[in-house]
PDB file of C-alpha atoms in Angstrom:
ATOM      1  CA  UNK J 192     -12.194 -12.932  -1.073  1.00 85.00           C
ATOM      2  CA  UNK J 193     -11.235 -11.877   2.586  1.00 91.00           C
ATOM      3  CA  UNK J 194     -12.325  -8.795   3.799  1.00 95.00           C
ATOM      4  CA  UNK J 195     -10.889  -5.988   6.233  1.00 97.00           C
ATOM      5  CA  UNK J 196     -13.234  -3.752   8.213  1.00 98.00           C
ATOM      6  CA  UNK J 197     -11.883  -1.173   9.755  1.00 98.00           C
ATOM      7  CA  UNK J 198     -13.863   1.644  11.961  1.00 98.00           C
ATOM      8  CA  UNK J 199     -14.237   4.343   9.387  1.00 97.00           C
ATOM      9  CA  UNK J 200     -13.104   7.241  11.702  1.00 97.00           C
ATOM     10  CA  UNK J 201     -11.473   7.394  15.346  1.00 98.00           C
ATOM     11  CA  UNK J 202     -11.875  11.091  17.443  1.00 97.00           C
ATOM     12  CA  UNK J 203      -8.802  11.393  20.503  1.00 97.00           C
ATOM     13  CA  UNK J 204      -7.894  14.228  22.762  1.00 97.00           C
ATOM     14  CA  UNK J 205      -3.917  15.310  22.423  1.00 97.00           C
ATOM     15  CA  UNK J 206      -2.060  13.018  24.837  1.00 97.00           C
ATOM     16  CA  UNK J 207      -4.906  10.128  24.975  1.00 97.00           C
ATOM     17  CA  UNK J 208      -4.465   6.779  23.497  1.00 98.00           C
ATOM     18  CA  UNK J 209      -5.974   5.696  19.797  1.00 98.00           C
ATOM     19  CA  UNK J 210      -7.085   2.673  19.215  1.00 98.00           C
ATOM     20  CA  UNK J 211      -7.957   1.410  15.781  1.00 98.00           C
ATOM     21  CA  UNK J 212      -9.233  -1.975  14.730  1.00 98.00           C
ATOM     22  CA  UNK J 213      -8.868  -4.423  11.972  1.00 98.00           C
ATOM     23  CA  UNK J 214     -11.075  -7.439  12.086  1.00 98.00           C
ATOM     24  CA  UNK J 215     -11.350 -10.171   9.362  1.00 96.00           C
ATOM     25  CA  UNK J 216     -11.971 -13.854   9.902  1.00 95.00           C
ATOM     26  CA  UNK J 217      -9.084 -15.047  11.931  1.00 95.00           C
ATOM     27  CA  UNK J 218      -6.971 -12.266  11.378  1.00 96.00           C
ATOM     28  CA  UNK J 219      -5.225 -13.688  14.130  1.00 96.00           C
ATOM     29  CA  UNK J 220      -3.523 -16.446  12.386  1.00 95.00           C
ATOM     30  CA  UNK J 221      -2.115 -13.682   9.800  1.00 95.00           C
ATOM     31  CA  UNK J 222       0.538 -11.168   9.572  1.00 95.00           C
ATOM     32  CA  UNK J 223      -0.543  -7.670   9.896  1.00 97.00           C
ATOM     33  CA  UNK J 224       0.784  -4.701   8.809  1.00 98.00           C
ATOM     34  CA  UNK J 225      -0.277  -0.922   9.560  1.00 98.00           C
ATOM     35  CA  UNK J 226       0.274   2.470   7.105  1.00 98.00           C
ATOM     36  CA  UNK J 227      -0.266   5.820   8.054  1.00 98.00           C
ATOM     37  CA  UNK J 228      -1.622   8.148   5.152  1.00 98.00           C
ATOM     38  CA  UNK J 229      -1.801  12.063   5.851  1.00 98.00           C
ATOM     39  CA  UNK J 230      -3.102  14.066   3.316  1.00 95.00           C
ATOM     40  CA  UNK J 231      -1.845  14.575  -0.051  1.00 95.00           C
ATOM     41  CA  UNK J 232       1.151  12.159   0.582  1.00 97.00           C
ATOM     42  CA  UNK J 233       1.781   8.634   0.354  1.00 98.00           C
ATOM     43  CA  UNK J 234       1.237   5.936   2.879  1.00 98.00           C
ATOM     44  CA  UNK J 235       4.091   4.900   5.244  1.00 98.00           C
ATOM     45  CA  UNK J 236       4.599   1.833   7.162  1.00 97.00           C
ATOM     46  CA  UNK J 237       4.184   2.340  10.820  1.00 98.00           C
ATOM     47  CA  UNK J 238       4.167  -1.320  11.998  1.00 98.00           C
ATOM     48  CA  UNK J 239       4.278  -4.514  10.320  1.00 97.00           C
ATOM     49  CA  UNK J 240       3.960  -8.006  11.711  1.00 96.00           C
ATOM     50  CA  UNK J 241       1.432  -7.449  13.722  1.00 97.00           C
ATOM     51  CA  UNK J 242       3.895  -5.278  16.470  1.00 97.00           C
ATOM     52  CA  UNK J 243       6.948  -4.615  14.546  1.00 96.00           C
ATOM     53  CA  UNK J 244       8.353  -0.996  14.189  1.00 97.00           C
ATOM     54  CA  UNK J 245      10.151   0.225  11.078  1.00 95.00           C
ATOM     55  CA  UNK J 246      13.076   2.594  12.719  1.00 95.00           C
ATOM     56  CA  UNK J 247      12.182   6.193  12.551  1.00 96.00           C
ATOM     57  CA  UNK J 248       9.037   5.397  13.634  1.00 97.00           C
ATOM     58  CA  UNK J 249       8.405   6.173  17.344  1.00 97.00           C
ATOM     59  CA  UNK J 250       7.232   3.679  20.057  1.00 97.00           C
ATOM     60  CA  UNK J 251       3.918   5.085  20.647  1.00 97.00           C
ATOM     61  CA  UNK J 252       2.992   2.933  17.737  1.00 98.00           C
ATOM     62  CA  UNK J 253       1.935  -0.429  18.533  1.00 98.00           C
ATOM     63  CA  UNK J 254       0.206  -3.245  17.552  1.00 98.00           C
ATOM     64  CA  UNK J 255      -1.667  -6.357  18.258  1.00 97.00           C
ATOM     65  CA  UNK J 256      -3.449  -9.436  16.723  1.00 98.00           C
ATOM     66  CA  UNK J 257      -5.722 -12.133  17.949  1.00 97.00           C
ATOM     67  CA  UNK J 258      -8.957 -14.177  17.217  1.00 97.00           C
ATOM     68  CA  UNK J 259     -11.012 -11.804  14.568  1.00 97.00           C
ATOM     69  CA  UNK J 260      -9.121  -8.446  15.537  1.00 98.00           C
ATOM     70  CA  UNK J 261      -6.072  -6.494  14.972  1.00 98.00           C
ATOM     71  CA  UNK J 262      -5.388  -3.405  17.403  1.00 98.00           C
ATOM     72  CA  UNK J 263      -3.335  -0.514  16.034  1.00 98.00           C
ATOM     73  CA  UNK J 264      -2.717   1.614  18.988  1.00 98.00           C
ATOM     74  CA  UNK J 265      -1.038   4.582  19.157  1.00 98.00           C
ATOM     75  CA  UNK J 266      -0.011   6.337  22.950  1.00 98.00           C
ATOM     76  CA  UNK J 267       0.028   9.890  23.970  1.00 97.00           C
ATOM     77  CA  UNK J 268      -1.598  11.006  20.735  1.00 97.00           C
ATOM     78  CA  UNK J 269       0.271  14.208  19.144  1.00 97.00           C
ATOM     79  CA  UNK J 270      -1.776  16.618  17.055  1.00 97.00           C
ATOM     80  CA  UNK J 271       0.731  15.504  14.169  1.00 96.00           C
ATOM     81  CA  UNK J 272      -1.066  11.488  14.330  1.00 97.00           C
ATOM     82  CA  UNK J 273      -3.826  13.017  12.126  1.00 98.00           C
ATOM     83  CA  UNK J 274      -4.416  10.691   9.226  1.00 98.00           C
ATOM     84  CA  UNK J 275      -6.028   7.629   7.707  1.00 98.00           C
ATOM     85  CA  UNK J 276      -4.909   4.673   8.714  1.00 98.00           C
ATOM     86  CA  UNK J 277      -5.239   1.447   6.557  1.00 98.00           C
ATOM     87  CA  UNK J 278      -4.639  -2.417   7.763  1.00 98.00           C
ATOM     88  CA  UNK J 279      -3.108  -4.891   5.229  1.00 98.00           C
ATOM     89  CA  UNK J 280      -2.602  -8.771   5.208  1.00 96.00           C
ATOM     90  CA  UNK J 281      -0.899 -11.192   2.686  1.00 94.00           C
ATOM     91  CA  UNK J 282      -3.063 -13.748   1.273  1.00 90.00           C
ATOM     92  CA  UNK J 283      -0.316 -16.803   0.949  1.00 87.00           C
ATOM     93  CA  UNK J 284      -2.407 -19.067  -1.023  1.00 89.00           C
ATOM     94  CA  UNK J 285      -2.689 -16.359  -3.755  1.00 89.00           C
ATOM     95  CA  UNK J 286      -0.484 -13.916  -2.888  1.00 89.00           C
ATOM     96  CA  UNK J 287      -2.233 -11.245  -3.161  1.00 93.00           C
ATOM     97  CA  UNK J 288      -2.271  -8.356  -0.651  1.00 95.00           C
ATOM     98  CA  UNK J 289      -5.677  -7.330   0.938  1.00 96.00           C
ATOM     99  CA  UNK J 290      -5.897  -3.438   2.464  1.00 97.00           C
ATOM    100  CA  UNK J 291      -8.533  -3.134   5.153  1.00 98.00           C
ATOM    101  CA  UNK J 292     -10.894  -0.002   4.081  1.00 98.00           C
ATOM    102  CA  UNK J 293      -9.446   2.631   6.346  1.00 98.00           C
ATOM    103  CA  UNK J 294      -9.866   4.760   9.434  1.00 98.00           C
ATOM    104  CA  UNK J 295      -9.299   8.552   9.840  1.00 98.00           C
ATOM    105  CA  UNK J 296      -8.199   9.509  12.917  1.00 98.00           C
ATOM    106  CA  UNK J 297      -8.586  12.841  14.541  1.00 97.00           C
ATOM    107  CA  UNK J 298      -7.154  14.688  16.921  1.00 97.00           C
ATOM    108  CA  UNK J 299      -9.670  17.210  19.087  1.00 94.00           C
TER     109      UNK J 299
ATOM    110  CA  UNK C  47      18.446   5.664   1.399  1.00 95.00           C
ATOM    111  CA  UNK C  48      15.685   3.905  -0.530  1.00 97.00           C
ATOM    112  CA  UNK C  49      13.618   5.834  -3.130  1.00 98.00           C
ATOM    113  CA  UNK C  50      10.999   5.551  -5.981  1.00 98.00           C
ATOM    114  CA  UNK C  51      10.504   8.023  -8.619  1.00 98.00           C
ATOM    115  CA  UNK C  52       7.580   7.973 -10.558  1.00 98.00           C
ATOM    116  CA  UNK C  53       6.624   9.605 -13.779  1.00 98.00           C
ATOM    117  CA  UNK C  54       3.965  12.748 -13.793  1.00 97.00           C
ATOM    118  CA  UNK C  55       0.611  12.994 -13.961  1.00 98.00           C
ATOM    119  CA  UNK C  56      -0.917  12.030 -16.763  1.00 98.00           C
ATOM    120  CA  UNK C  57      -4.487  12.836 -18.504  1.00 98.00           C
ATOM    121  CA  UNK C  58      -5.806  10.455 -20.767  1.00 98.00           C
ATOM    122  CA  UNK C  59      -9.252   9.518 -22.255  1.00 98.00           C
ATOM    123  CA  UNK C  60     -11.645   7.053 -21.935  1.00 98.00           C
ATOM    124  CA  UNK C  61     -10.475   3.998 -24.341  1.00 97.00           C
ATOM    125  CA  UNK C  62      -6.926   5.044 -23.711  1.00 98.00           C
ATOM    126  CA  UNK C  63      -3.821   3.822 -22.183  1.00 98.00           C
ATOM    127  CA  UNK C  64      -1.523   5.105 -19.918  1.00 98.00           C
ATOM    128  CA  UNK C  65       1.957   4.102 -18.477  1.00 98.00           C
ATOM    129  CA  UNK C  66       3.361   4.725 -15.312  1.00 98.00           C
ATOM    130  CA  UNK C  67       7.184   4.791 -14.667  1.00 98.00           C
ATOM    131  CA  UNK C  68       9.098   4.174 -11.192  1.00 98.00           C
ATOM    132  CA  UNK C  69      12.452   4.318 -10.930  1.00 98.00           C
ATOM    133  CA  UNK C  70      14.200   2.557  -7.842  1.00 98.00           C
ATOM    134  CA  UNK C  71      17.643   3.904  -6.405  1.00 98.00           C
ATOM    135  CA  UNK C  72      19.184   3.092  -3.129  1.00 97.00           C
ATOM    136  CA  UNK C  73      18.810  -0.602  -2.569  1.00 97.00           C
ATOM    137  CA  UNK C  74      19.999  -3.317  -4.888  1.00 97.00           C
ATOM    138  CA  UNK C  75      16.663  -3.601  -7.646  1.00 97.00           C
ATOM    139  CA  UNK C  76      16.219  -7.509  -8.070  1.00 96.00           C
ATOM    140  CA  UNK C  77      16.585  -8.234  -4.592  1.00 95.00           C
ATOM    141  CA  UNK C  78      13.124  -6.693  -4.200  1.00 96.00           C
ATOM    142  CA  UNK C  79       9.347  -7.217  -5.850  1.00 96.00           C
ATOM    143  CA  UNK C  80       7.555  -4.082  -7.165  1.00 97.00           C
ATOM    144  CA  UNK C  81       3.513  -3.350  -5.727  1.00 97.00           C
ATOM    145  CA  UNK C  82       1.320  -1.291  -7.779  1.00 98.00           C
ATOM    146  CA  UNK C  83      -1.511   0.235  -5.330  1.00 98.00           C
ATOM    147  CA  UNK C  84      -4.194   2.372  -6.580  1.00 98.00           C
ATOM    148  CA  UNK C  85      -6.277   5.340  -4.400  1.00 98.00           C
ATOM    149  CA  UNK C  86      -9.395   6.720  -6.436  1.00 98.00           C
ATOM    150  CA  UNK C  87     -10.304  10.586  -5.418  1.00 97.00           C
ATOM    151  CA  UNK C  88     -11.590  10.204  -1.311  1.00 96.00           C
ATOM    152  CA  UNK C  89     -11.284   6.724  -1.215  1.00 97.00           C
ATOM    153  CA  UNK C  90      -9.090   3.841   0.310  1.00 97.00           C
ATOM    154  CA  UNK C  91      -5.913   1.627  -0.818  1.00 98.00           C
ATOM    155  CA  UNK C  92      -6.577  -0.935  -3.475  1.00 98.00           C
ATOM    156  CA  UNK C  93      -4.013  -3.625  -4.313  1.00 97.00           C
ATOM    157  CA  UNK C  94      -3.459  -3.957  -8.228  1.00 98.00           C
ATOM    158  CA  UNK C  95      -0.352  -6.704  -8.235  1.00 97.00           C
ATOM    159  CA  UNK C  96       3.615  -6.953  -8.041  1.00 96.00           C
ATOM    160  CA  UNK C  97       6.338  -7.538 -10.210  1.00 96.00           C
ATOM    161  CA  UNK C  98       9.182  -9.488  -9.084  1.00 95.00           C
ATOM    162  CA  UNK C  99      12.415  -7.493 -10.596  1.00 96.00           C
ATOM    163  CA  UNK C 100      14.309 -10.713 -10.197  1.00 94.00           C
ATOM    164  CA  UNK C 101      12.684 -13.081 -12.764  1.00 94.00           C
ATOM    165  CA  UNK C 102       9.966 -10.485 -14.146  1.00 95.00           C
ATOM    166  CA  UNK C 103       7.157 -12.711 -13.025  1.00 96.00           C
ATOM    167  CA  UNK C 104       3.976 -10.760 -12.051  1.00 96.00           C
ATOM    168  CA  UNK C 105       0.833 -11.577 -10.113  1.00 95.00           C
ATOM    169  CA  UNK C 106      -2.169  -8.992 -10.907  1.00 96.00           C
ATOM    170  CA  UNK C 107      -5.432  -8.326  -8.839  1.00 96.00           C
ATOM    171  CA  UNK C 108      -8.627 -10.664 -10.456  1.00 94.00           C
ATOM    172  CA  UNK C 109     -10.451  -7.219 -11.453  1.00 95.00           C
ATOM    173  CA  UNK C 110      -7.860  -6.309 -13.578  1.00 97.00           C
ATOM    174  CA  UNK C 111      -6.773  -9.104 -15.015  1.00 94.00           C
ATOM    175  CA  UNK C 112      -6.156  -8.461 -19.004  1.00 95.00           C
ATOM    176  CA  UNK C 113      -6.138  -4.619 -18.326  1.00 97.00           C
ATOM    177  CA  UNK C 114      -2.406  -4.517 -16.691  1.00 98.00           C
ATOM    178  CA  UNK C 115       0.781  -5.387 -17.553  1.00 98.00           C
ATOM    179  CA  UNK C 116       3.693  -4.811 -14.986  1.00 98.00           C
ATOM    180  CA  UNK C 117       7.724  -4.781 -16.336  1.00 98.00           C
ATOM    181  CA  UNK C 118      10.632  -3.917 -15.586  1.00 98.00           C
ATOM    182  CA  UNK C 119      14.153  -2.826 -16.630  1.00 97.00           C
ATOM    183  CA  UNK C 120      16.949  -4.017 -14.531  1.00 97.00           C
ATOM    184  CA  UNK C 121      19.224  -1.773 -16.561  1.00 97.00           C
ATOM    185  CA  UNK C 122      17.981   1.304 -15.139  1.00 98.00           C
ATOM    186  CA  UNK C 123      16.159   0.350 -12.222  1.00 98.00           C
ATOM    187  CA  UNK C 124      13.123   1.136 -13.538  1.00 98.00           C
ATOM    188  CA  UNK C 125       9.708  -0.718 -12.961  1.00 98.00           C
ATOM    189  CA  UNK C 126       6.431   0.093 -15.578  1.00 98.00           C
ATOM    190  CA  UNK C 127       2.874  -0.238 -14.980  1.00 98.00           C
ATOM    191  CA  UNK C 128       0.671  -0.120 -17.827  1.00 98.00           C
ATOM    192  CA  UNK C 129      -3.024   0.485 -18.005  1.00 98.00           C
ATOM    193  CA  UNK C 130      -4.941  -0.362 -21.002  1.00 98.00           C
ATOM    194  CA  UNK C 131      -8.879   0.373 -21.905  1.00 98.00           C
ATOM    195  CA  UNK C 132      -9.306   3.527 -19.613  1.00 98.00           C
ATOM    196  CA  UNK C 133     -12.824   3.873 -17.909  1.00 97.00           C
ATOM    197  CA  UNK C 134     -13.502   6.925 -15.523  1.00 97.00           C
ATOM    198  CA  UNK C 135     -13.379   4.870 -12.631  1.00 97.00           C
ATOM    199  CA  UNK C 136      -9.729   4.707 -12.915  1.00 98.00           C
ATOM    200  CA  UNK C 137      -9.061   7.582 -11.958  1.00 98.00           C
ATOM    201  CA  UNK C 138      -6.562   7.266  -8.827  1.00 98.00           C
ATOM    202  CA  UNK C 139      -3.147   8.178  -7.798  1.00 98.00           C
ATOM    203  CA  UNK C 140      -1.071   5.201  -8.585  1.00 98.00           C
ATOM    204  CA  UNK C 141       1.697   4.276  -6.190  1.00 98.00           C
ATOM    205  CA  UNK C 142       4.727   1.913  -6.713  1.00 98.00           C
ATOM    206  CA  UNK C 143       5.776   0.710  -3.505  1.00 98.00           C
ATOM    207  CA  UNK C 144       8.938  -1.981  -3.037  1.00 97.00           C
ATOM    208  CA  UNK C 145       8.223  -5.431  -1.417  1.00 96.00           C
ATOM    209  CA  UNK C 146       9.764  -6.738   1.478  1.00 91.00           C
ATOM    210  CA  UNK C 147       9.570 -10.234   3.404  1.00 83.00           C
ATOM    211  CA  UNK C 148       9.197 -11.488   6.431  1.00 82.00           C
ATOM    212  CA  UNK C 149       6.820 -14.326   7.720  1.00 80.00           C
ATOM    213  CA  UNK C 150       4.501 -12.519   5.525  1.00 87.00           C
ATOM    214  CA  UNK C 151       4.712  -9.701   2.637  1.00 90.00           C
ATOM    215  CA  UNK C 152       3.931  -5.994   3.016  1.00 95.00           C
ATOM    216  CA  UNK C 153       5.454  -3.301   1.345  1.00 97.00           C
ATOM    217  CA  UNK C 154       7.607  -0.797   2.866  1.00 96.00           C
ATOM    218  CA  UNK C 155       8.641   2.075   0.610  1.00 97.00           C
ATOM    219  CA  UNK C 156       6.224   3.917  -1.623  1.00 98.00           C
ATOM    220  CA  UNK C 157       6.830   6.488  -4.644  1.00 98.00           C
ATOM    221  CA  UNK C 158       5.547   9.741  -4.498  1.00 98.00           C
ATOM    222  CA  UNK C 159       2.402   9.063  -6.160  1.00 98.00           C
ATOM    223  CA  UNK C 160       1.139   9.344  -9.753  1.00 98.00           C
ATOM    224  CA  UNK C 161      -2.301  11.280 -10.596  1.00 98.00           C
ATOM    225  CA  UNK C 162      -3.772   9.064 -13.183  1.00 98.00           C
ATOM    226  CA  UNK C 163      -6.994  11.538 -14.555  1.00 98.00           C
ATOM    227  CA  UNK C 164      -9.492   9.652 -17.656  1.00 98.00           C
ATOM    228  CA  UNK C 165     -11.935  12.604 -18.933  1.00 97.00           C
ATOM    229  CA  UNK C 166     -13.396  12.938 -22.438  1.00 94.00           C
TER     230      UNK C 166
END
């Protein structure tokens, strides 16, 4: 089955960029979609295919996918970006979902 | 604005079954699939299946096939998740999350959560 590896934690100062990665084999030719988790709530959607932006959610989210890596990246990093962040991709052929294993960012 | 509503927490024991209620509101109910995602105690997102609430047909993770059964009522909105033949290890929150589309499938509203506990 296809696997999603994802750093398992991410440390940035307040105001410094964030960079988390997704890679599985050719991720690139997938869809990818990002959810933020903070603790003791459920996950929300911060960006799906690959750079799309639900609204509400602000444009220091972004995202990128190519080759064998996806790049959520998040800009001028706010105390209140604390939280796991998980990767997830749409297997077509069986269409089933596949949720990378999760990075926790913190803020310093 | 789009919500879920699921049912309380729930203890059950080992051998047991448990069933896990979310009720949609907001958004037109068949239009939209139903995800079941699981999160055991400290760890990460696992994918258990989805419902379509259009035609009722499902499509469950391999791991649990035979274990879960996913419905729904279109009457009230309401989509089910059952789990049958409890084992420790299932202990999780269980979150129903709505479908959406695009070139690809995601989901992109989640229920609050339900705390799923198997003890003897």
């Amino acid at each position: 089955s296809y696997v999603l590896t994802q750093p398992p934690s991410v440390s940035v100062a307040p105001g410094q960029t964030a960079r988390i990665t997704c890679g599985g084999n050719n991720i690139g030719s997938k869809s990818v979609h990002w959810y933020q988790q903070k603790p003791g709530q459920a996950p929300v959607l911060v960006v799906y295919d690959d750079s799309d932006r639900p609204s509400g959610i602000p444009e220091r989210f972004s995202g990128s996918n190519s080759g064998n890596t996806a790049t959520l990246t998040i800009s001028r990093v706010e105390a209140g970006d604390e939280a796991d962040y998980y990767c997830q991709v749409w297997d077509s052929s069986s269409d089933h979902y596949v949720f990378g294993t999760g990075t926790k960012v913190t803020v310093l | 604005q789009v919500q879920l509503v699921q049912s309380g927490a729930e203890v059950k024991k080992p051998g047991a079954s448990v069933k896990v209620s979310c009720k949609a509101s907001g958004y037109t109910f068949t239009s939209y699939g139903i995800s079941w995602v699981r999160q055991a105690p400290g760890q990460g997102l696992e994918w258990m299946g989805w419902i379509s609430a259009y035609n009722g047909n499902t499509n469950y993770a391999q791991k649990l096939q035979g274990r879960v059964t996913m419905t729904t009522d279109t009457s009230t909105s309401t989509a089910y998740m059952e789990l049958r033949s409890l084992r420790s290890d299932d202990t999780a929150v269980y979150y129903c999350a709505r479908r959406a589309y695009s070139s690809s499938s995601f989901v992109d509203y989640w229920g609050q959560g339900t705390l799923v506990t198997v003890s003897s």
